[in-house]
Amino acid sequence: MRQTDEPIPFGPIHNGEGTYYVEADGSGNCSFDPTPDDLMVAAANDVDYANSALCGAYAAVTGPKGSVVVRIVDRCPGCAAGDLDFSPEAFARIADLSQGRVPISWQLVSPVLEGSIVYHFKDGSSQWWTAVQIRHHRNPIAKFEYWTGSAFQEVPRYQYNYFVEVGGMGDGPYTFRVTDVFGHQIVDSNVPLLNDAEFAGQSQ
C-alpha cells in the first residue's frame, strides 16, 4: 500500500483535537485486519465516522510539530466532532507524546495506491446471508451494489463497515459495482462467493 505521489486533498478542512490510544494496531470498528507494518492510522469521531462511511479513507493531518497522512480504521465514541484519535506512532509525527492532546487540522486526501480494490467476505457469508467489505480503496466508498440478474441492487452498510445483504446474494459468481464519493465507479464480474476470504478487483 505504498503512496507513490503526493495525496490530493478534497473536501472541507476540519479542526479539532488530536489524541492517541496505545491499542491502535490498524484494526478496530472498521473491521480491518491489524497492520503492524503500517501504523499510520487513526480513529474518527462519531460525527465524521458517519456509520463507517469514513472507514479506509485517508486524512492529511497537521499538528503543532508536523504533519502526517493516516488511514481511518476505527471510531472514537468519546471524541467531539473534528477530533481524531491516533496510534502513538502517528501522533508522534504531529506532536510529542507527552502532550497527550493537541489542536489539529485535517482534510481528506486521495493517495495513489498500488494495486486494485479488494472485496473481503465476512466469516459466515453464504448464499443466504452475504457480507462484503471494500478494502484498499483510495477514496471513501459511497455505494456498493450487486447485479441481481435484472438490475443492480444497493446493499446497506453497517457500522462495523460491512455491506450486508441479510437475505443473501445467491451462490454467485457475482457482478459488483462500487461507487466512490466522487461518483467514480468500478464494475467487477465473476466474483466468487467466499467465506472469511478476499478477492482482488480489476482496478483502483
mmCIF file with all atom_site columns, C-alpha atoms in Angstrom:
data_model
loop_
_atom_site.group_PDB
_atom_site.id
_atom_site.type_symbol
_atom_site.label_atom_id
_atom_site.label_alt_id
_atom_site.label_comp_id
_atom_site.label_asym_id
_atom_site.label_entity_id
_atom_site.label_seq_id
_atom_site.pdbx_PDB_ins_code
_atom_site.Cartn_x
_atom_site.Cartn_y
_atom_site.Cartn_z
_atom_site.occupancy
_atom_site.B_iso_or_equiv
_atom_site.pdbx_formal_charge
_atom_site.auth_seq_id
_atom_site.auth_comp_id
_atom_site.auth_asym_id
_atom_site.auth_atom_id
_atom_site.pdbx_PDB_model_num
ATOM 1   C CA . MET A 1 1   ? 0.000   0.000   0.000   1.00 0.00 ? 1   MET A CA 1
ATOM 2   C CA . ARG A 1 2   ? 2.806   2.404   -0.876  1.00 0.00 ? 2   ARG A CA 1
ATOM 3   C CA . GLN A 1 3   ? 1.918   6.001   -1.720  1.00 0.00 ? 3   GLN A CA 1
ATOM 4   C CA . THR A 1 4   ? 3.820   6.894   -4.868  1.00 0.00 ? 4   THR A CA 1
ATOM 5   C CA . ASP A 1 5   ? 2.747   10.531  -5.313  1.00 0.00 ? 5   ASP A CA 1
ATOM 6   C CA . GLU A 1 6   ? 1.539   13.372  -3.131  1.00 0.00 ? 6   GLU A CA 1
ATOM 7   C CA . PRO A 1 7   ? -2.036  12.774  -1.935  1.00 0.00 ? 7   PRO A CA 1
ATOM 8   C CA . ILE A 1 8   ? -4.671  15.068  -3.474  1.00 0.00 ? 8   ILE A CA 1
ATOM 9   C CA . PRO A 1 9   ? -6.746  16.920  -0.833  1.00 0.00 ? 9   PRO A CA 1
ATOM 10  C CA . PHE A 1 10  ? -10.516 17.279  -1.122  1.00 0.00 ? 10  PHE A CA 1
ATOM 11  C CA . GLY A 1 11  ? -13.489 18.318  0.980   1.00 0.00 ? 11  GLY A CA 1
ATOM 12  C CA . PRO A 1 12  ? -13.641 20.673  3.964   1.00 0.00 ? 12  PRO A CA 1
ATOM 13  C CA . ILE A 1 13  ? -10.819 21.348  6.393   1.00 0.00 ? 13  ILE A CA 1
ATOM 14  C CA . HIS A 1 14  ? -11.679 20.032  9.860   1.00 0.00 ? 14  HIS A CA 1
ATOM 15  C CA . ASN A 1 15  ? -10.434 21.470  13.127  1.00 0.00 ? 15  ASN A CA 1
ATOM 16  C CA . GLY A 1 16  ? -10.373 19.674  16.448  1.00 0.00 ? 16  GLY A CA 1
ATOM 17  C CA . GLU A 1 17  ? -8.116  17.952  18.925  1.00 0.00 ? 17  GLU A CA 1
ATOM 18  C CA . GLY A 1 18  ? -5.741  15.073  18.425  1.00 0.00 ? 18  GLY A CA 1
ATOM 19  C CA . THR A 1 19  ? -5.122  12.346  20.989  1.00 0.00 ? 19  THR A CA 1
ATOM 20  C CA . TYR A 1 20  ? -3.668  8.833   20.845  1.00 0.00 ? 20  TYR A CA 1
ATOM 21  C CA . TYR A 1 21  ? -4.521  5.353   22.107  1.00 0.00 ? 21  TYR A CA 1
ATOM 22  C CA . VAL A 1 22  ? -1.928  2.667   22.708  1.00 0.00 ? 22  VAL A CA 1
ATOM 23  C CA . GLU A 1 23  ? -4.161  -0.190  21.454  1.00 0.00 ? 23  GLU A CA 1
ATOM 24  C CA . ALA A 1 24  ? -4.123  1.149   17.881  1.00 0.00 ? 24  ALA A CA 1
ATOM 25  C CA . ASP A 1 25  ? -2.904  -1.635  15.591  1.00 0.00 ? 25  ASP A CA 1
ATOM 26  C CA . GLY A 1 26  ? -4.774  -1.000  12.319  1.00 0.00 ? 26  GLY A CA 1
ATOM 27  C CA . SER A 1 27  ? -7.859  -2.925  13.356  1.00 0.00 ? 27  SER A CA 1
ATOM 28  C CA . GLY A 1 28  ? -10.892 -1.512  15.152  1.00 0.00 ? 28  GLY A CA 1
ATOM 29  C CA . ASN A 1 29  ? -14.533 -0.696  14.474  1.00 0.00 ? 29  ASN A CA 1
ATOM 30  C CA . CYS A 1 30  ? -13.875 -0.682  10.713  1.00 0.00 ? 30  CYS A CA 1
ATOM 31  C CA . SER A 1 31  ? -13.190 -4.452  10.959  1.00 0.00 ? 31  SER A CA 1
ATOM 32  C CA . PHE A 1 32  ? -9.887  -4.289  9.092   1.00 0.00 ? 32  PHE A CA 1
ATOM 33  C CA . ASP A 1 33  ? -7.062  -6.687  9.894   1.00 0.00 ? 33  ASP A CA 1
ATOM 34  C CA . PRO A 1 34  ? -4.201  -5.405  12.073  1.00 0.00 ? 34  PRO A CA 1
ATOM 35  C CA . THR A 1 35  ? -1.418  -3.744  10.082  1.00 0.00 ? 35  THR A CA 1
ATOM 36  C CA . PRO A 1 36  ? 1.708   -3.964  12.249  1.00 0.00 ? 36  PRO A CA 1
ATOM 37  C CA . ASP A 1 37  ? 3.857   -2.765  9.347   1.00 0.00 ? 37  ASP A CA 1
ATOM 38  C CA . ASP A 1 38  ? 1.692   0.322   8.786   1.00 0.00 ? 38  ASP A CA 1
ATOM 39  C CA . LEU A 1 39  ? 0.643   2.089   11.962  1.00 0.00 ? 39  LEU A CA 1
ATOM 40  C CA . MET A 1 40  ? -0.126  5.452   10.393  1.00 0.00 ? 40  MET A CA 1
ATOM 41  C CA . VAL A 1 41  ? -3.759  5.017   11.461  1.00 0.00 ? 41  VAL A CA 1
ATOM 42  C CA . ALA A 1 42  ? -6.413  6.870   13.412  1.00 0.00 ? 42  ALA A CA 1
ATOM 43  C CA . ALA A 1 43  ? -9.933  6.656   14.808  1.00 0.00 ? 43  ALA A CA 1
ATOM 44  C CA . ALA A 1 44  ? -12.552 9.220   13.770  1.00 0.00 ? 44  ALA A CA 1
ATOM 45  C CA . ASN A 1 45  ? -15.141 10.859  15.977  1.00 0.00 ? 45  ASN A CA 1
ATOM 46  C CA . ASP A 1 46  ? -18.715 9.563   15.629  1.00 0.00 ? 46  ASP A CA 1
ATOM 47  C CA . VAL A 1 47  ? -19.905 12.511  13.535  1.00 0.00 ? 47  VAL A CA 1
ATOM 48  C CA . ASP A 1 48  ? -17.208 12.129  10.890  1.00 0.00 ? 48  ASP A CA 1
ATOM 49  C CA . TYR A 1 49  ? -17.161 8.320   11.181  1.00 0.00 ? 49  TYR A CA 1
ATOM 50  C CA . ALA A 1 50  ? -20.726 8.538   9.848   1.00 0.00 ? 50  ALA A CA 1
ATOM 51  C CA . ASN A 1 51  ? -21.769 4.909   10.300  1.00 0.00 ? 51  ASN A CA 1
ATOM 52  C CA . SER A 1 52  ? -18.435 3.683   8.847   1.00 0.00 ? 52  SER A CA 1
ATOM 53  C CA . ALA A 1 53  ? -18.541 5.922   5.742   1.00 0.00 ? 53  ALA A CA 1
ATOM 54  C CA . LEU A 1 54  ? -15.028 7.183   6.618   1.00 0.00 ? 54  LEU A CA 1
ATOM 55  C CA . CYS A 1 55  ? -13.532 3.698   7.060   1.00 0.00 ? 55  CYS A CA 1
ATOM 56  C CA . GLY A 1 56  ? -10.465 3.249   4.891   1.00 0.00 ? 56  GLY A CA 1
ATOM 57  C CA . ALA A 1 57  ? -10.313 6.942   3.992   1.00 0.00 ? 57  ALA A CA 1
ATOM 58  C CA . TYR A 1 58  ? -7.027  8.836   4.199   1.00 0.00 ? 58  TYR A CA 1
ATOM 59  C CA . ALA A 1 59  ? -6.583  12.130  6.038   1.00 0.00 ? 59  ALA A CA 1
ATOM 60  C CA . ALA A 1 60  ? -3.711  14.610  5.971   1.00 0.00 ? 60  ALA A CA 1
ATOM 61  C CA . VAL A 1 61  ? -3.293  15.997  9.475   1.00 0.00 ? 61  VAL A CA 1
ATOM 62  C CA . THR A 1 62  ? -1.307  18.984  10.740  1.00 0.00 ? 62  THR A CA 1
ATOM 63  C CA . GLY A 1 63  ? -0.398  19.445  14.390  1.00 0.00 ? 63  GLY A CA 1
ATOM 64  C CA . PRO A 1 64  ? 1.994   21.590  16.460  1.00 0.00 ? 64  PRO A CA 1
ATOM 65  C CA . LYS A 1 65  ? 5.071   19.591  15.461  1.00 0.00 ? 65  LYS A CA 1
ATOM 66  C CA . GLY A 1 66  ? 4.416   18.487  11.886  1.00 0.00 ? 66  GLY A CA 1
ATOM 67  C CA . SER A 1 67  ? 2.079   16.612  9.574   1.00 0.00 ? 67  SER A CA 1
ATOM 68  C CA . VAL A 1 68  ? 1.118   13.036  8.752   1.00 0.00 ? 68  VAL A CA 1
ATOM 69  C CA . VAL A 1 69  ? -1.219  11.102  6.449   1.00 0.00 ? 69  VAL A CA 1
ATOM 70  C CA . VAL A 1 70  ? -3.279  8.499   8.285   1.00 0.00 ? 70  VAL A CA 1
ATOM 71  C CA . ARG A 1 71  ? -5.848  5.877   7.320   1.00 0.00 ? 71  ARG A CA 1
ATOM 72  C CA . ILE A 1 72  ? -9.121  5.814   9.276   1.00 0.00 ? 72  ILE A CA 1
ATOM 73  C CA . VAL A 1 73  ? -9.592  2.359   10.803  1.00 0.00 ? 73  VAL A CA 1
ATOM 74  C CA . ASP A 1 74  ? -11.659 2.928   13.949  1.00 0.00 ? 74  ASP A CA 1
ATOM 75  C CA . ARG A 1 75  ? -14.241 5.136   15.648  1.00 0.00 ? 75  ARG A CA 1
ATOM 76  C CA . CYS A 1 76  ? -13.794 7.190   18.791  1.00 0.00 ? 76  CYS A CA 1
ATOM 77  C CA . PRO A 1 77  ? -17.189 7.482   20.551  1.00 0.00 ? 77  PRO A CA 1
ATOM 78  C CA . GLY A 1 78  ? -15.811 9.885   23.155  1.00 0.00 ? 78  GLY A CA 1
ATOM 79  C CA . CYS A 1 79  ? -14.303 12.281  20.623  1.00 0.00 ? 79  CYS A CA 1
ATOM 80  C CA . ALA A 1 80  ? -16.001 15.536  19.680  1.00 0.00 ? 80  ALA A CA 1
ATOM 81  C CA . ALA A 1 81  ? -16.703 16.469  16.057  1.00 0.00 ? 81  ALA A CA 1
ATOM 82  C CA . GLY A 1 82  ? -13.413 17.276  14.325  1.00 0.00 ? 82  GLY A CA 1
ATOM 83  C CA . ASP A 1 83  ? -11.292 15.189  16.698  1.00 0.00 ? 83  ASP A CA 1
ATOM 84  C CA . LEU A 1 84  ? -9.054  12.272  15.701  1.00 0.00 ? 84  LEU A CA 1
ATOM 85  C CA . ASP A 1 85  ? -7.517  9.619   17.964  1.00 0.00 ? 85  ASP A CA 1
ATOM 86  C CA . PHE A 1 86  ? -4.173  8.370   16.603  1.00 0.00 ? 86  PHE A CA 1
ATOM 87  C CA . SER A 1 87  ? -1.808  5.488   17.042  1.00 0.00 ? 87  SER A CA 1
ATOM 88  C CA . PRO A 1 88  ? 1.174   6.602   19.125  1.00 0.00 ? 88  PRO A CA 1
ATOM 89  C CA . GLU A 1 89  ? 3.372   6.285   16.031  1.00 0.00 ? 89  GLU A CA 1
ATOM 90  C CA . ALA A 1 90  ? 1.165   8.652   14.016  1.00 0.00 ? 90  ALA A CA 1
ATOM 91  C CA . PHE A 1 91  ? 0.662   11.094  16.901  1.00 0.00 ? 91  PHE A CA 1
ATOM 92  C CA . ALA A 1 92  ? 4.441   11.354  17.308  1.00 0.00 ? 92  ALA A CA 1
ATOM 93  C CA . ARG A 1 93  ? 4.618   12.820  13.797  1.00 0.00 ? 93  ARG A CA 1
ATOM 94  C CA . ILE A 1 94  ? 2.447   15.809  14.795  1.00 0.00 ? 94  ILE A CA 1
ATOM 95  C CA . ALA A 1 95  ? 3.291   16.323  18.483  1.00 0.00 ? 95  ALA A CA 1
ATOM 96  C CA . ASP A 1 96  ? 5.286   14.991  21.408  1.00 0.00 ? 96  ASP A CA 1
ATOM 97  C CA . LEU A 1 97  ? 3.575   12.054  23.110  1.00 0.00 ? 97  LEU A CA 1
ATOM 98  C CA . SER A 1 98  ? 3.934   13.834  26.444  1.00 0.00 ? 98  SER A CA 1
ATOM 99  C CA . GLN A 1 99  ? 1.465   16.487  25.255  1.00 0.00 ? 99  GLN A CA 1
ATOM 100 C CA . GLY A 1 100 ? -1.314  13.918  25.002  1.00 0.00 ? 100 GLY A CA 1
ATOM 101 C CA . ARG A 1 101 ? -3.905  16.284  23.494  1.00 0.00 ? 101 ARG A CA 1
ATOM 102 C CA . VAL A 1 102 ? -3.143  18.920  20.864  1.00 0.00 ? 102 VAL A CA 1
ATOM 103 C CA . PRO A 1 103 ? -5.010  21.135  18.377  1.00 0.00 ? 103 PRO A CA 1
ATOM 104 C CA . ILE A 1 104 ? -5.107  19.711  14.842  1.00 0.00 ? 104 ILE A CA 1
ATOM 105 C CA . SER A 1 105 ? -6.475  20.497  11.406  1.00 0.00 ? 105 SER A CA 1
ATOM 106 C CA . TRP A 1 106 ? -7.106  17.810  8.817   1.00 0.00 ? 106 TRP A CA 1
ATOM 107 C CA . GLN A 1 107 ? -8.520  17.183  5.379   1.00 0.00 ? 107 GLN A CA 1
ATOM 108 C CA . LEU A 1 108 ? -9.360  14.038  3.459   1.00 0.00 ? 108 LEU A CA 1
ATOM 109 C CA . VAL A 1 109 ? -6.925  13.139  0.691   1.00 0.00 ? 109 VAL A CA 1
ATOM 110 C CA . SER A 1 110 ? -6.853  10.788  -2.283  1.00 0.00 ? 110 SER A CA 1
ATOM 111 C CA . PRO A 1 111 ? -3.497  8.977   -2.393  1.00 0.00 ? 111 PRO A CA 1
ATOM 112 C CA . VAL A 1 112 ? -2.107  6.984   -5.295  1.00 0.00 ? 112 VAL A CA 1
ATOM 113 C CA . LEU A 1 113 ? -2.222  3.310   -4.306  1.00 0.00 ? 113 LEU A CA 1
ATOM 114 C CA . GLU A 1 114 ? -0.643  0.336   -5.997  1.00 0.00 ? 114 GLU A CA 1
ATOM 115 C CA . GLY A 1 115 ? -2.986  -2.493  -6.916  1.00 0.00 ? 115 GLY A CA 1
ATOM 116 C CA . SER A 1 116 ? -6.760  -2.772  -7.122  1.00 0.00 ? 116 SER A CA 1
ATOM 117 C CA . ILE A 1 117 ? -9.575  -2.615  -4.608  1.00 0.00 ? 117 ILE A CA 1
ATOM 118 C CA . VAL A 1 118 ? -10.280 -5.799  -2.681  1.00 0.00 ? 118 VAL A CA 1
ATOM 119 C CA . TYR A 1 119 ? -13.591 -7.459  -1.780  1.00 0.00 ? 119 TYR A CA 1
ATOM 120 C CA . HIS A 1 120 ? -13.440 -9.152  1.623   1.00 0.00 ? 120 HIS A CA 1
ATOM 121 C CA . PHE A 1 121 ? -16.236 -11.563 2.515   1.00 0.00 ? 121 PHE A CA 1
ATOM 122 C CA . LYS A 1 122 ? -17.031 -11.742 6.214   1.00 0.00 ? 122 LYS A CA 1
ATOM 123 C CA . ASP A 1 123 ? -16.825 -15.045 8.036   1.00 0.00 ? 123 ASP A CA 1
ATOM 124 C CA . GLY A 1 124 ? -20.226 -16.718 7.913   1.00 0.00 ? 124 GLY A CA 1
ATOM 125 C CA . SER A 1 125 ? -21.044 -15.357 4.467   1.00 0.00 ? 125 SER A CA 1
ATOM 126 C CA . SER A 1 126 ? -23.214 -17.662 2.376   1.00 0.00 ? 126 SER A CA 1
ATOM 127 C CA . GLN A 1 127 ? -25.764 -17.549 -0.408  1.00 0.00 ? 127 GLN A CA 1
ATOM 128 C CA . TRP A 1 128 ? -28.404 -16.814 2.269   1.00 0.00 ? 128 TRP A CA 1
ATOM 129 C CA . TRP A 1 129 ? -26.514 -14.077 4.194   1.00 0.00 ? 129 TRP A CA 1
ATOM 130 C CA . THR A 1 130 ? -23.745 -12.202 2.450   1.00 0.00 ? 130 THR A CA 1
ATOM 131 C CA . ALA A 1 131 ? -21.472 -9.533  3.931   1.00 0.00 ? 131 ALA A CA 1
ATOM 132 C CA . VAL A 1 132 ? -18.798 -7.806  1.843   1.00 0.00 ? 132 VAL A CA 1
ATOM 133 C CA . GLN A 1 133 ? -16.241 -5.182  2.811   1.00 0.00 ? 133 GLN A CA 1
ATOM 134 C CA . ILE A 1 134 ? -14.271 -2.992  0.408   1.00 0.00 ? 134 ILE A CA 1
ATOM 135 C CA . ARG A 1 135 ? -10.560 -2.741  1.189   1.00 0.00 ? 135 ARG A CA 1
ATOM 136 C CA . HIS A 1 136 ? -7.544  -0.972  -0.306  1.00 0.00 ? 136 HIS A CA 1
ATOM 137 C CA . HIS A 1 137 ? -9.512  1.888   -1.847  1.00 0.00 ? 137 HIS A CA 1
ATOM 138 C CA . ARG A 1 138 ? -8.030  5.324   -2.401  1.00 0.00 ? 138 ARG A CA 1
ATOM 139 C CA . ASN A 1 139 ? -11.306 7.258   -1.935  1.00 0.00 ? 139 ASN A CA 1
ATOM 140 C CA . PRO A 1 140 ? -14.164 6.820   0.554   1.00 0.00 ? 140 PRO A CA 1
ATOM 141 C CA . ILE A 1 141 ? -16.831 4.394   -0.660  1.00 0.00 ? 141 ILE A CA 1
ATOM 142 C CA . ALA A 1 142 ? -20.305 5.844   -1.169  1.00 0.00 ? 142 ALA A CA 1
ATOM 143 C CA . LYS A 1 143 ? -22.227 2.843   -2.514  1.00 0.00 ? 143 LYS A CA 1
ATOM 144 C CA . PHE A 1 144 ? -21.888 -0.903  -3.059  1.00 0.00 ? 144 PHE A CA 1
ATOM 145 C CA . GLU A 1 145 ? -24.226 -2.855  -5.358  1.00 0.00 ? 145 GLU A CA 1
ATOM 146 C CA . TYR A 1 146 ? -24.564 -6.327  -6.858  1.00 0.00 ? 146 TYR A CA 1
ATOM 147 C CA . TRP A 1 147 ? -26.261 -7.473  -10.058 1.00 0.00 ? 147 TRP A CA 1
ATOM 148 C CA . THR A 1 148 ? -29.452 -9.445  -9.396  1.00 0.00 ? 148 THR A CA 1
ATOM 149 C CA . GLY A 1 149 ? -29.834 -10.609 -12.981 1.00 0.00 ? 149 GLY A CA 1
ATOM 150 C CA . SER A 1 150 ? -32.053 -7.701  -13.973 1.00 0.00 ? 150 SER A CA 1
ATOM 151 C CA . ALA A 1 151 ? -30.727 -4.664  -12.074 1.00 0.00 ? 151 ALA A CA 1
ATOM 152 C CA . PHE A 1 152 ? -28.057 -3.501  -9.638  1.00 0.00 ? 152 PHE A CA 1
ATOM 153 C CA . GLN A 1 153 ? -29.227 -3.766  -6.024  1.00 0.00 ? 153 GLN A CA 1
ATOM 154 C CA . GLU A 1 154 ? -27.735 -1.385  -3.436  1.00 0.00 ? 154 GLU A CA 1
ATOM 155 C CA . VAL A 1 155 ? -26.539 -3.083  -0.245  1.00 0.00 ? 155 VAL A CA 1
ATOM 156 C CA . PRO A 1 156 ? -26.845 -1.292  3.143   1.00 0.00 ? 156 PRO A CA 1
ATOM 157 C CA . ARG A 1 157 ? -23.693 -0.521  5.083   1.00 0.00 ? 157 ARG A CA 1
ATOM 158 C CA . TYR A 1 158 ? -23.403 -1.322  8.777   1.00 0.00 ? 158 TYR A CA 1
ATOM 159 C CA . GLN A 1 159 ? -21.444 0.490   11.490  1.00 0.00 ? 159 GLN A CA 1
ATOM 160 C CA . TYR A 1 160 ? -18.808 -2.254  11.519  1.00 0.00 ? 160 TYR A CA 1
ATOM 161 C CA . ASN A 1 161 ? -18.006 -1.439  7.870   1.00 0.00 ? 161 ASN A CA 1
ATOM 162 C CA . TYR A 1 162 ? -19.591 -4.338  6.007   1.00 0.00 ? 162 TYR A CA 1
ATOM 163 C CA . PHE A 1 163 ? -22.201 -4.117  3.297   1.00 0.00 ? 163 PHE A CA 1
ATOM 164 C CA . VAL A 1 164 ? -24.710 -6.766  4.344   1.00 0.00 ? 164 VAL A CA 1
ATOM 165 C CA . GLU A 1 165 ? -27.438 -8.381  2.259   1.00 0.00 ? 165 GLU A CA 1
ATOM 166 C CA . VAL A 1 166 ? -29.408 -10.091 5.030   1.00 0.00 ? 166 VAL A CA 1
ATOM 167 C CA . GLY A 1 167 ? -31.322 -12.265 2.556   1.00 0.00 ? 167 GLY A CA 1
ATOM 168 C CA . GLY A 1 168 ? -28.132 -13.251 0.748   1.00 0.00 ? 168 GLY A CA 1
ATOM 169 C CA . MET A 1 169 ? -26.881 -12.520 -2.751  1.00 0.00 ? 169 MET A CA 1
ATOM 170 C CA . GLY A 1 170 ? -27.259 -16.076 -4.042  1.00 0.00 ? 170 GLY A CA 1
ATOM 171 C CA . ASP A 1 171 ? -24.496 -18.556 -4.697  1.00 0.00 ? 171 ASP A CA 1
ATOM 172 C CA . GLY A 1 172 ? -22.505 -16.403 -7.156  1.00 0.00 ? 172 GLY A CA 1
ATOM 173 C CA . PRO A 1 173 ? -20.406 -15.689 -9.023  1.00 0.00 ? 173 PRO A CA 1
ATOM 174 C CA . TYR A 1 174 ? -21.317 -12.024 -8.621  1.00 0.00 ? 174 TYR A CA 1
ATOM 175 C CA . THR A 1 175 ? -21.035 -8.787  -10.502 1.00 0.00 ? 175 THR A CA 1
ATOM 176 C CA . PHE A 1 176 ? -20.279 -5.937  -8.094  1.00 0.00 ? 176 PHE A CA 1
ATOM 177 C CA . ARG A 1 177 ? -20.431 -2.195  -8.673  1.00 0.00 ? 177 ARG A CA 1
ATOM 178 C CA . VAL A 1 178 ? -18.589 0.162   -6.317  1.00 0.00 ? 178 VAL A CA 1
ATOM 179 C CA . THR A 1 179 ? -19.103 3.935   -6.326  1.00 0.00 ? 179 THR A CA 1
ATOM 180 C CA . ASP A 1 180 ? -16.805 6.357   -4.501  1.00 0.00 ? 180 ASP A CA 1
ATOM 181 C CA . VAL A 1 181 ? -17.680 9.797   -3.121  1.00 0.00 ? 181 VAL A CA 1
ATOM 182 C CA . PHE A 1 182 ? -16.759 11.427  -6.444  1.00 0.00 ? 182 PHE A CA 1
ATOM 183 C CA . GLY A 1 183 ? -19.140 9.221   -8.413  1.00 0.00 ? 183 GLY A CA 1
ATOM 184 C CA . HIS A 1 184 ? -16.346 7.121   -9.940  1.00 0.00 ? 184 HIS A CA 1
ATOM 185 C CA . GLN A 1 185 ? -17.478 3.531   -10.470 1.00 0.00 ? 185 GLN A CA 1
ATOM 186 C CA . ILE A 1 186 ? -15.768 0.159   -10.685 1.00 0.00 ? 186 ILE A CA 1
ATOM 187 C CA . VAL A 1 187 ? -17.598 -2.907  -12.001 1.00 0.00 ? 187 VAL A CA 1
ATOM 188 C CA . ASP A 1 188 ? -16.110 -6.347  -11.339 1.00 0.00 ? 188 ASP A CA 1
ATOM 189 C CA . SER A 1 189 ? -17.615 -9.586  -12.622 1.00 0.00 ? 189 SER A CA 1
ATOM 190 C CA . ASN A 1 190 ? -17.070 -13.268 -11.820 1.00 0.00 ? 190 ASN A CA 1
ATOM 191 C CA . VAL A 1 191 ? -16.512 -12.611 -8.120  1.00 0.00 ? 191 VAL A CA 1
ATOM 192 C CA . PRO A 1 192 ? -16.882 -15.951 -6.299  1.00 0.00 ? 192 PRO A CA 1
ATOM 193 C CA . LEU A 1 193 ? -18.753 -16.464 -3.045  1.00 0.00 ? 193 LEU A CA 1
ATOM 194 C CA . LEU A 1 194 ? -16.136 -16.693 -0.276  1.00 0.00 ? 194 LEU A CA 1
ATOM 195 C CA . ASN A 1 195 ? -16.125 -17.152 3.491   1.00 0.00 ? 195 ASN A CA 1
ATOM 196 C CA . ASP A 1 196 ? -13.660 -15.063 5.504   1.00 0.00 ? 196 ASP A CA 1
ATOM 197 C CA . ALA A 1 197 ? -11.552 -14.546 2.385   1.00 0.00 ? 197 ALA A CA 1
ATOM 198 C CA . GLU A 1 198 ? -10.956 -11.864 -0.224  1.00 0.00 ? 198 GLU A CA 1
ATOM 199 C CA . PHE A 1 199 ? -10.954 -11.353 -3.952  1.00 0.00 ? 199 PHE A CA 1
ATOM 200 C CA . ALA A 1 200 ? -8.988  -8.660  -5.786  1.00 0.00 ? 200 ALA A CA 1
ATOM 201 C CA . GLY A 1 201 ? -10.879 -6.460  -8.215  1.00 0.00 ? 201 GLY A CA 1
ATOM 202 C CA . GLN A 1 202 ? -9.536  -5.386  -11.589 1.00 0.00 ? 202 GLN A CA 1
ATOM 203 C CA . SER A 1 203 ? -8.889  -1.704  -10.936 1.00 0.00 ? 203 SER A CA 1
ATOM 204 C CA . GLN A 1 204 ? -8.451  1.084   -8.396  1.00 0.00 ? 204 GLN A CA 1
#
